[in-house]
Amino acid sequence: MADQTGRPRPSRSGQPRSGQPQRRRPGNLRSGGPGTGQPRADPARHAAYDVLRAVADRDAYANLLLPALLRERGLTGRDAAFATELTYGTLRGRGTYDAILAACSDRDDLDPPVRDVLRLGTHQLLATRVGSHAAVATSVDLAKDVCGPRPSGFVNAVLRRVATRDLEAWIDIVAPSRPQDPTGYLAVRHSYPRWIVEAFRDALGDASAAEIENALAAGNVRPDVVLAVTPADPAEAASALPAGEPTRWSPYGFRLAGGDPAPLVASGQAAVQDEASQLAALALTRVGLSGPDELWLDLCAGPGGKARLLSGLAAARGAHLVASDIRPHRARRVAEALRRAQQAEPAQPGTGGTRTQAHTNAVVAADGRQVPWPSGTFDRVLADVPCSGLGSLRRRPEARWRKTPEDVKELAVLQRELLEAAIDSVRPGGVVAYVTCTPHLAETREVVAAVADRRDDVTVLDAPSVLSEVPDLRCPEPRHSSDSRYRRFAQFWPHRHGTDAIFLALLRRG
């Protein structure tokens, strides 16, 4: 948030997971564009603009690029918080802001840099405490810096029109009629593509209109930073963390009150991991087995959050973990995460530094569809498969504009192949956890049902019962059939659980 002068107000930064940009160093991003000389706009607005352009031009991930860019440019405190708010708020609100800008502009085709300047200005006018004059003037300055002097008059005129109404008044004007087009109304009001609104409605089944709207609204709320501490001694590990509180259900979760988690992650004391993600891994370990329980597999392990937790839980039982990922660089990240976590574990008293638990892990780079081990090798298998990421839009708001229904269809084919491989990898009597970070039916319930229908050696277990301490996890039956297996699937929701929308199915191989 910012005060009436346009300067950022002190607030919790809510910065997302730290990381390095994948293609270009942040120092190679320059806002100057056509402008020359000293920049007119302040560094925070320039940083937000540069992230928006990188997201659009080269599919950068804001949660990876922004923290690195802030460090590169020396932005801290209020400036960093303001840049973070501008970046994430503009990405979340893009659909709504574009509808408003269309009503305020007589141009059908805007140059992308000009459009991003207008989006940033609209967010300041309609969703922050920046005063109208400051929001317009600083946006004009930014336009001159990055687009040159010619578009500045247009930017000034459009944003002055935006400033004539508040957000609610604009939604009343630009959104479709709610009774006549409820999906279109929700898409504009909550800034989603129509197809995602429909996907959420399908996933929630017979939920009320109010709950559907709550689910969409929750996807626009900036999430807290949630950490997973070491399973060896979670109480001791949490005592060394900054201010915060334990999560509601995961015994290894800790919700930060504020601050940057990067030093904690680098030291191995904790890893950034949503509570539902922790619980999905924990559910795999809770299912009872007959026979050996010695070898576990994380099939799609990168970047290593669940593998880190599973490694500690396996070590406590004398089991061993194999973590696999198709990309060698992600496999290396998994290995590094496991190494840091083990080094951060407390030493046993009087042992000269011996760690509390002995970890025996192996990390391999392998295609999860063409695995190098024999069928039936493992006792427990986690298949946390690639997905559309619609369950983590709070953290990665740009994903809603990047993904398409065609992407979901392609992902569903891959997901079925990976689940087949996971079942083949587990021994008879062993258990598989199928996990995705999306509520989309085509990536969740339909994948599991399709694979189970093709095999005669799979039993769908009751996942909500395994996590009985968590309420309202049970999925509804499909509208046009009475497939009772759907009721055995678990679906987390931000508006119900305060977590990402993680899906979980547990299967036993016969």
XYZ file of C-alpha atoms in Angstrom:
510
model
C 0.000 0.000 0.000
C 1.069 3.602 -0.441
C 0.199 6.983 0.984
C -1.295 9.951 -0.855
C 2.088 11.074 -2.147
C 2.654 7.822 -3.990
C 5.333 6.675 -1.543
C 4.862 3.095 -0.268
C 3.541 2.646 3.214
C 5.192 0.200 5.616
C 3.581 -3.206 5.268
C 4.306 -6.885 5.286
C 5.996 -7.610 2.009
C 4.476 -11.028 1.422
C 7.358 -11.723 -0.921
C 7.072 -15.089 -2.713
C 9.686 -17.796 -2.860
C 13.139 -16.574 -3.719
C 14.923 -17.863 -6.780
C 16.984 -16.923 -9.750
C 15.445 -15.973 -13.094
C 15.854 -18.783 -15.547
C 16.976 -17.037 -18.712
C 18.455 -13.614 -18.181
C 20.054 -12.003 -15.201
C 17.922 -9.218 -13.724
C 20.758 -6.804 -14.286
C 20.194 -7.217 -18.017
C 16.687 -5.818 -17.710
C 16.617 -2.116 -18.376
C 13.588 0.125 -18.249
C 15.041 2.988 -20.182
C 13.659 1.984 -23.557
C 13.332 4.961 -25.844
C 14.000 7.437 -23.029
C 17.418 8.952 -22.456
C 19.078 10.499 -19.462
C 17.987 10.132 -15.856
C 14.808 8.057 -15.331
C 11.789 10.133 -14.310
C 9.863 7.364 -12.529
C 10.980 5.868 -9.221
C 12.866 2.530 -9.020
C 9.943 0.598 -7.493
C 7.642 1.367 -10.416
C 10.419 0.627 -12.881
C 11.011 -2.754 -11.253
C 7.333 -3.672 -11.379
C 7.141 -2.626 -15.034
C 10.208 -4.682 -15.945
C 8.757 -7.800 -14.350
C 5.478 -7.342 -16.239
C 7.364 -7.039 -19.523
C 9.514 -10.096 -18.749
C 6.405 -12.134 -17.922
C 4.815 -11.129 -21.226
C 7.866 -11.210 -23.498
C 9.700 -14.321 -22.342
C 7.360 -16.213 -20.043
C 9.336 -15.293 -16.933
C 7.975 -16.311 -13.545
C 7.266 -13.297 -11.377
C 7.870 -15.190 -8.138
C 11.388 -16.052 -9.302
C 12.314 -12.866 -11.111
C 11.018 -10.175 -8.756
C 13.046 -11.078 -5.623
C 16.207 -11.369 -7.707
C 15.494 -8.040 -9.397
C 14.942 -6.307 -6.061
C 18.259 -7.612 -4.777
C 20.057 -6.659 -7.995
C 18.780 -3.069 -7.808
C 19.161 -2.680 -4.073
C 15.461 -2.161 -3.346
C 14.578 -2.944 0.259
C 11.979 -2.060 2.877
C 9.151 0.157 1.690
C 10.392 0.340 -1.889
C 10.587 -3.445 -2.163
C 7.127 -3.826 -0.606
C 5.674 -1.274 -3.015
C 7.262 -2.957 -6.056
C 5.912 -6.301 -4.873
C 2.392 -4.927 -4.432
C 2.451 -3.262 -7.846
C 3.720 -6.389 -9.590
C 1.429 -8.974 -8.056
C -1.594 -6.700 -7.795
C -1.362 -5.777 -11.469
C -0.899 -9.383 -12.572
C -3.887 -10.509 -10.495
C -6.142 -7.689 -11.639
C -5.174 -7.708 -15.313
C -8.488 -9.010 -16.633
C -10.536 -6.476 -14.709
C -8.165 -3.626 -15.536
C -8.157 -4.461 -19.249
C -11.947 -4.292 -19.328
C -11.845 -0.878 -17.649
C -9.095 0.398 -19.944
C -11.101 -0.700 -22.989
C -13.946 1.489 -21.760
C -11.597 4.439 -21.259
C -9.670 4.239 -24.523
C -10.683 4.713 -28.130
C -7.802 2.554 -29.353
C -8.405 -1.126 -29.984
C -4.760 -2.150 -30.292
C -2.353 -0.783 -27.697
C 1.395 -1.304 -27.820
C 2.280 -3.851 -25.083
C 4.613 -1.454 -23.184
C 1.924 1.230 -23.122
C -0.661 -1.291 -21.983
C 1.523 -2.400 -19.068
C 2.074 1.198 -17.967
C -1.711 1.703 -18.045
C -2.309 -1.489 -16.076
C 0.140 -0.380 -13.388
C -1.501 3.040 -13.220
C -4.980 1.527 -13.033
C -3.965 -0.726 -10.161
C -2.635 2.257 -8.239
C -5.813 4.249 -8.869
C -8.318 1.508 -8.023
C -6.608 -0.817 -5.542
C -4.048 1.156 -3.513
C -3.941 4.307 -1.397
C -1.811 6.158 -3.903
C -3.480 9.478 -4.596
C -5.022 10.026 -8.028
C -2.673 12.840 -8.990
C 0.406 10.860 -7.942
C -0.779 7.683 -9.700
C -1.379 9.529 -12.983
C 1.751 11.679 -12.830
C 4.098 8.805 -12.004
C 2.549 6.667 -14.754
C 3.131 9.458 -17.268
C 6.742 9.656 -16.105
C 7.112 5.899 -16.492
C 5.626 6.063 -19.985
C 8.166 8.707 -20.975
C 10.981 6.519 -19.616
C 9.989 3.260 -21.283
C 7.923 4.313 -24.325
C 9.226 7.753 -25.180
C 7.384 11.102 -25.008
C 4.698 10.512 -27.656
C 2.410 8.091 -25.721
C 2.560 10.131 -22.512
C -0.404 12.320 -23.417
C -2.503 9.272 -24.211
C -1.537 7.636 -20.912
C -2.453 10.817 -19.063
C -5.872 11.042 -20.725
C -6.812 7.397 -20.205
C -5.805 7.299 -16.549
C -7.669 10.516 -15.839
C -10.789 8.785 -17.133
C -10.056 5.742 -14.945
C -9.725 8.051 -11.934
C -13.306 9.327 -12.314
C -14.760 6.201 -10.641
C -13.818 3.636 -8.018
C -13.408 -0.071 -8.728
C -16.955 -1.086 -7.807
C -18.458 1.589 -10.036
C -16.297 0.481 -12.952
C -17.264 -3.188 -12.483
C -20.937 -2.184 -12.596
C -20.232 -0.580 -15.977
C -17.864 -3.019 -17.696
C -18.889 -6.456 -16.366
C -21.626 -8.424 -18.167
C -25.017 -8.736 -16.521
C -24.797 -11.228 -13.687
C -28.240 -12.811 -14.300
C -27.691 -13.073 -18.063
C -24.018 -14.089 -18.067
C -22.909 -15.210 -14.591
C -19.618 -16.672 -15.843
C -18.717 -13.498 -17.725
C -19.600 -11.372 -14.716
C -17.372 -13.398 -12.383
C -14.562 -13.411 -14.937
C -14.467 -9.599 -15.054
C -15.177 -8.999 -11.387
C -12.497 -11.384 -10.112
C -10.097 -11.158 -13.067
C -10.047 -14.669 -14.495
C -10.415 -16.112 -17.991
C -13.895 -17.520 -18.479
C -12.628 -21.086 -18.803
C -11.059 -21.002 -15.344
C -14.302 -19.735 -13.802
C -16.081 -22.662 -15.438
C -13.398 -25.095 -14.238
C -13.770 -23.911 -10.638
C -17.557 -24.221 -10.870
C -17.259 -27.788 -12.191
C -14.787 -28.746 -9.462
C -17.026 -27.390 -6.699
C -20.001 -29.391 -7.977
C -23.293 -28.282 -6.474
C -21.704 -25.535 -4.385
C -23.652 -22.318 -4.014
C -22.999 -19.272 -6.162
C -21.602 -17.582 -3.069
C -19.027 -20.334 -2.540
C -17.946 -20.226 -6.175
C -17.392 -16.494 -5.829
C -15.509 -17.044 -2.550
C -13.215 -19.534 -4.278
C -12.423 -17.056 -7.050
C -11.915 -14.205 -4.603
C -9.558 -16.306 -2.481
C -7.312 -16.794 -5.498
C -6.633 -13.050 -5.454
C -5.613 -12.822 -1.791
C -1.883 -12.534 -1.221
C -0.859 -15.659 0.721
C 1.304 -15.853 3.796
C 4.722 -17.442 3.546
C 4.455 -21.009 4.859
C 7.536 -23.050 5.690
C 8.167 -26.740 6.299
C 10.655 -27.435 9.065
C 12.698 -30.600 9.475
C 10.660 -33.656 10.520
C 13.449 -34.835 12.864
C 12.482 -32.374 15.615
C 9.839 -29.920 14.369
C 9.409 -28.181 17.735
C 13.116 -27.426 18.042
C 13.357 -26.378 14.403
C 10.383 -24.013 14.740
C 11.841 -22.437 17.873
C 14.752 -21.151 15.813
C 12.500 -19.420 13.273
C 11.432 -15.746 13.318
C 8.038 -14.553 14.482
C 5.106 -16.596 13.268
C 2.873 -19.492 14.241
C 2.439 -23.204 13.532
C 0.097 -24.169 10.733
C -3.303 -25.581 11.605
C -2.870 -29.198 10.546
C 0.639 -29.997 9.398
C 2.949 -30.734 12.367
C 5.865 -29.541 10.235
C 4.363 -26.275 8.983
C 5.153 -22.762 10.190
C 3.471 -19.565 8.986
C 5.832 -16.575 8.946
C 4.552 -13.280 10.305
C 6.769 -11.425 7.829
C 10.264 -11.086 6.528
C 12.319 -12.804 3.878
C 12.499 -16.623 4.131
C 15.559 -16.843 1.841
C 18.164 -17.088 4.667
C 16.190 -19.870 6.369
C 15.919 -21.772 3.094
C 19.609 -21.313 2.291
C 20.610 -22.636 5.726
C 18.423 -25.721 5.378
C 16.416 -24.883 8.492
C 13.191 -24.730 6.491
C 11.772 -24.811 2.971
C 8.938 -22.779 1.505
C 6.088 -25.259 1.145
C 2.333 -24.760 1.296
C 0.558 -26.572 4.121
C -1.594 -28.625 1.738
C 1.535 -29.762 -0.083
C 2.977 -30.932 3.235
C -0.225 -32.773 4.104
C -0.334 -34.558 0.739
C 3.144 -35.967 1.384
C 2.210 -36.823 4.969
C -0.914 -38.681 3.774
C 1.230 -41.036 1.683
C 3.154 -42.030 4.820
C 0.024 -42.629 6.928
C -1.483 -45.435 4.849
C -0.857 -48.797 6.506
C 1.110 -51.433 4.601
C 1.458 -55.173 5.006
C 4.957 -56.397 4.347
C 8.106 -54.308 3.902
C 8.156 -50.524 4.099
C 11.751 -49.821 3.180
C 11.937 -48.012 -0.160
C 10.023 -44.881 -1.180
C 9.928 -42.974 -4.474
C 9.245 -39.340 -5.337
C 8.642 -39.692 -9.075
C 8.559 -36.004 -10.133
C 10.628 -34.573 -7.321
C 11.842 -31.175 -8.546
C 12.413 -28.720 -7.009
C 12.498 -30.857 -3.859
C 9.954 -29.615 -1.313
C 8.051 -32.882 -0.870
C 11.241 -34.934 -1.265
C 12.777 -33.005 1.609
C 9.843 -33.826 3.864
C 9.593 -37.453 2.722
C 13.315 -37.960 3.283
C 12.998 -37.016 6.947
C 9.877 -39.134 7.439
C 11.486 -42.118 5.698
C 14.639 -41.848 7.800
C 12.578 -41.915 10.992
C 11.268 -45.346 9.943
C 14.529 -46.698 8.633
C 13.334 -46.400 5.032
C 15.173 -44.932 2.058
C 14.024 -42.393 -0.527
C 14.704 -42.280 -4.248
C 13.903 -38.904 -5.837
C 13.641 -38.600 -9.607
C 13.114 -35.755 -12.056
C 13.349 -35.663 -15.820
C 15.423 -32.457 -15.903
C 19.002 -32.805 -14.655
C 19.115 -29.257 -13.270
C 15.973 -29.903 -11.218
C 17.404 -33.192 -9.982
C 20.462 -31.263 -8.810
C 18.187 -28.841 -6.945
C 16.525 -31.797 -5.228
C 19.890 -33.195 -4.184
C 20.934 -29.822 -2.808
C 17.658 -29.431 -0.885
C 18.124 -32.856 0.701
C 21.740 -32.094 1.580
C 20.874 -28.778 3.247
C 18.011 -30.320 5.199
C 20.166 -33.104 6.588
C 22.931 -30.711 7.583
C 20.410 -28.541 9.434
C 19.080 -31.395 11.566
C 20.010 -31.304 15.255
C 22.856 -33.541 16.406
C 22.320 -36.236 19.003
C 23.690 -35.241 22.427
C 27.075 -36.792 23.211
C 27.673 -38.129 19.698
C 30.205 -35.586 18.509
C 27.850 -34.122 15.933
C 26.070 -37.226 14.676
C 22.722 -36.277 13.188
C 19.469 -37.386 14.781
C 18.509 -39.554 11.810
C 20.509 -41.374 9.174
C 19.328 -40.480 5.671
C 20.033 -42.752 2.735
C 18.737 -40.957 -0.350
C 19.363 -41.341 -4.061
C 18.569 -38.660 -6.632
C 18.371 -39.581 -10.306
C 17.548 -37.758 -13.525
C 15.048 -39.962 -15.349
C 11.868 -39.716 -17.393
C 9.045 -40.743 -15.077
C 7.291 -42.427 -18.017
C 10.298 -44.626 -18.865
C 11.756 -45.480 -15.490
C 15.093 -47.297 -15.061
C 13.965 -49.560 -12.198
C 11.999 -52.832 -12.376
C 8.251 -52.932 -11.839
C 7.197 -53.288 -8.211
C 10.426 -51.857 -6.769
C 8.961 -49.436 -4.220
C 6.680 -49.646 -1.196
C 5.385 -46.060 -1.436
C 5.347 -43.742 -4.459
C 4.529 -40.058 -4.687
C 3.468 -38.830 -8.140
C 3.309 -35.048 -7.792
C 2.820 -34.542 -11.512
C 3.258 -31.438 -13.705
C -0.003 -29.535 -13.968
C -1.601 -26.247 -14.980
C -0.926 -24.686 -11.563
C -4.464 -23.332 -11.244
C -4.341 -24.216 -7.561
C -1.521 -21.773 -6.830
C -2.807 -18.632 -8.545
C -2.379 -16.713 -5.281
C 1.390 -17.199 -5.647
C 1.689 -17.259 -9.437
C -1.048 -14.937 -10.690
C 0.325 -14.780 -14.234
C -0.493 -18.491 -14.737
C -4.165 -17.652 -15.284
C -3.236 -15.637 -18.384
C -0.571 -18.057 -19.597
C -2.424 -21.373 -19.519
C -5.161 -22.437 -21.952
C -7.708 -25.267 -22.136
C -5.489 -26.843 -24.806
C -2.620 -26.911 -22.291
C -4.831 -28.804 -19.852
C -5.661 -31.430 -22.482
C -1.980 -31.994 -23.218
C -1.115 -32.139 -19.528
C -3.842 -34.711 -18.865
C -2.182 -37.122 -21.315
C 1.168 -36.717 -19.518
C -0.487 -37.052 -16.114
C -2.129 -40.349 -17.029
C 1.187 -41.712 -18.291
C 2.970 -40.685 -15.088
C 0.281 -42.182 -12.871
C 0.507 -45.460 -14.818
C 4.271 -45.463 -14.289
C 3.848 -44.706 -10.589
C 1.495 -47.670 -10.142
C 3.859 -49.925 -12.075
C 6.720 -48.776 -9.823
C 5.012 -49.754 -6.562
C 4.861 -53.348 -5.345
C 1.550 -55.207 -4.904
C 0.134 -54.005 -1.606
C 2.044 -50.726 -1.845
C 0.476 -47.277 -2.087
C 0.632 -44.405 -4.570
C -0.253 -40.772 -3.890
C -1.330 -38.843 -6.996
C -0.992 -35.111 -6.335
C -1.594 -32.002 -8.449
C -1.780 -28.302 -7.667
C -5.014 -27.706 -9.542
C -8.717 -28.382 -9.014
C -9.410 -28.864 -12.744
C -11.389 -32.090 -13.221
C -9.459 -33.064 -16.354
C -6.196 -33.070 -14.359
C -7.472 -34.621 -11.152
C -10.486 -36.890 -10.732
C -10.808 -37.763 -14.412
C -7.131 -38.773 -14.641
C -7.366 -41.117 -11.664
C -10.691 -42.584 -12.770
C -9.406 -43.203 -16.310
C -6.259 -44.968 -15.111
C -8.145 -47.026 -12.510
C -10.697 -48.074 -15.151
C -7.931 -49.406 -17.411
C -6.352 -51.550 -14.700
C -7.563 -54.440 -12.569
C -4.898 -54.041 -9.886
C -5.847 -50.652 -8.383
C -8.038 -49.762 -5.402
C -8.898 -46.134 -4.723
C -8.451 -45.446 -0.998
C -10.349 -42.898 1.086
C -7.934 -39.949 1.131
C -10.118 -37.585 3.223
C -10.235 -40.236 5.974
C -6.447 -40.428 6.015
C -6.415 -36.667 6.678
C -9.436 -36.761 8.964
C -8.289 -33.739 10.979
C -8.839 -31.512 7.921
C -12.527 -30.680 7.277
C -14.339 -30.352 3.935
C -11.850 -32.254 1.794
C -14.196 -34.747 0.157
C -14.848 -34.217 -3.563
C -18.456 -34.255 -4.822
C -19.723 -36.984 -7.122
C -19.824 -36.095 -10.826
C -23.038 -34.434 -11.928
C -23.981 -36.986 -14.568
C -22.982 -40.250 -12.895
C -22.858 -41.906 -9.502
C -19.150 -42.743 -9.412
C -18.596 -43.106 -5.668
C -14.825 -43.100 -6.142
C -14.932 -39.311 -6.459
C -15.930 -39.105 -2.807
C -12.618 -40.771 -1.903
C -10.583 -37.973 -3.459
C -9.385 -34.983 -1.419
C -9.394 -31.411 -2.711
C -7.943 -28.505 -0.733
C -9.237 -24.985 -1.444
C -7.883 -21.541 -0.518
C -11.312 -20.319 0.631
C -11.925 -23.387 2.806
C -8.470 -24.258 4.108
C -6.279 -21.219 3.513
C -3.983 -23.350 1.357
C -3.269 -23.872 -2.306
C -5.881 -25.924 -4.186
C -4.017 -29.235 -3.927
C -5.684 -32.446 -5.133
C -4.854 -35.818 -3.568
C -5.792 -39.370 -4.508
C -4.425 -42.472 -2.754
C -4.305 -45.795 -4.569
C -3.251 -49.272 -3.485
C -1.870 -51.693 -6.023
C -3.507 -55.121 -5.764
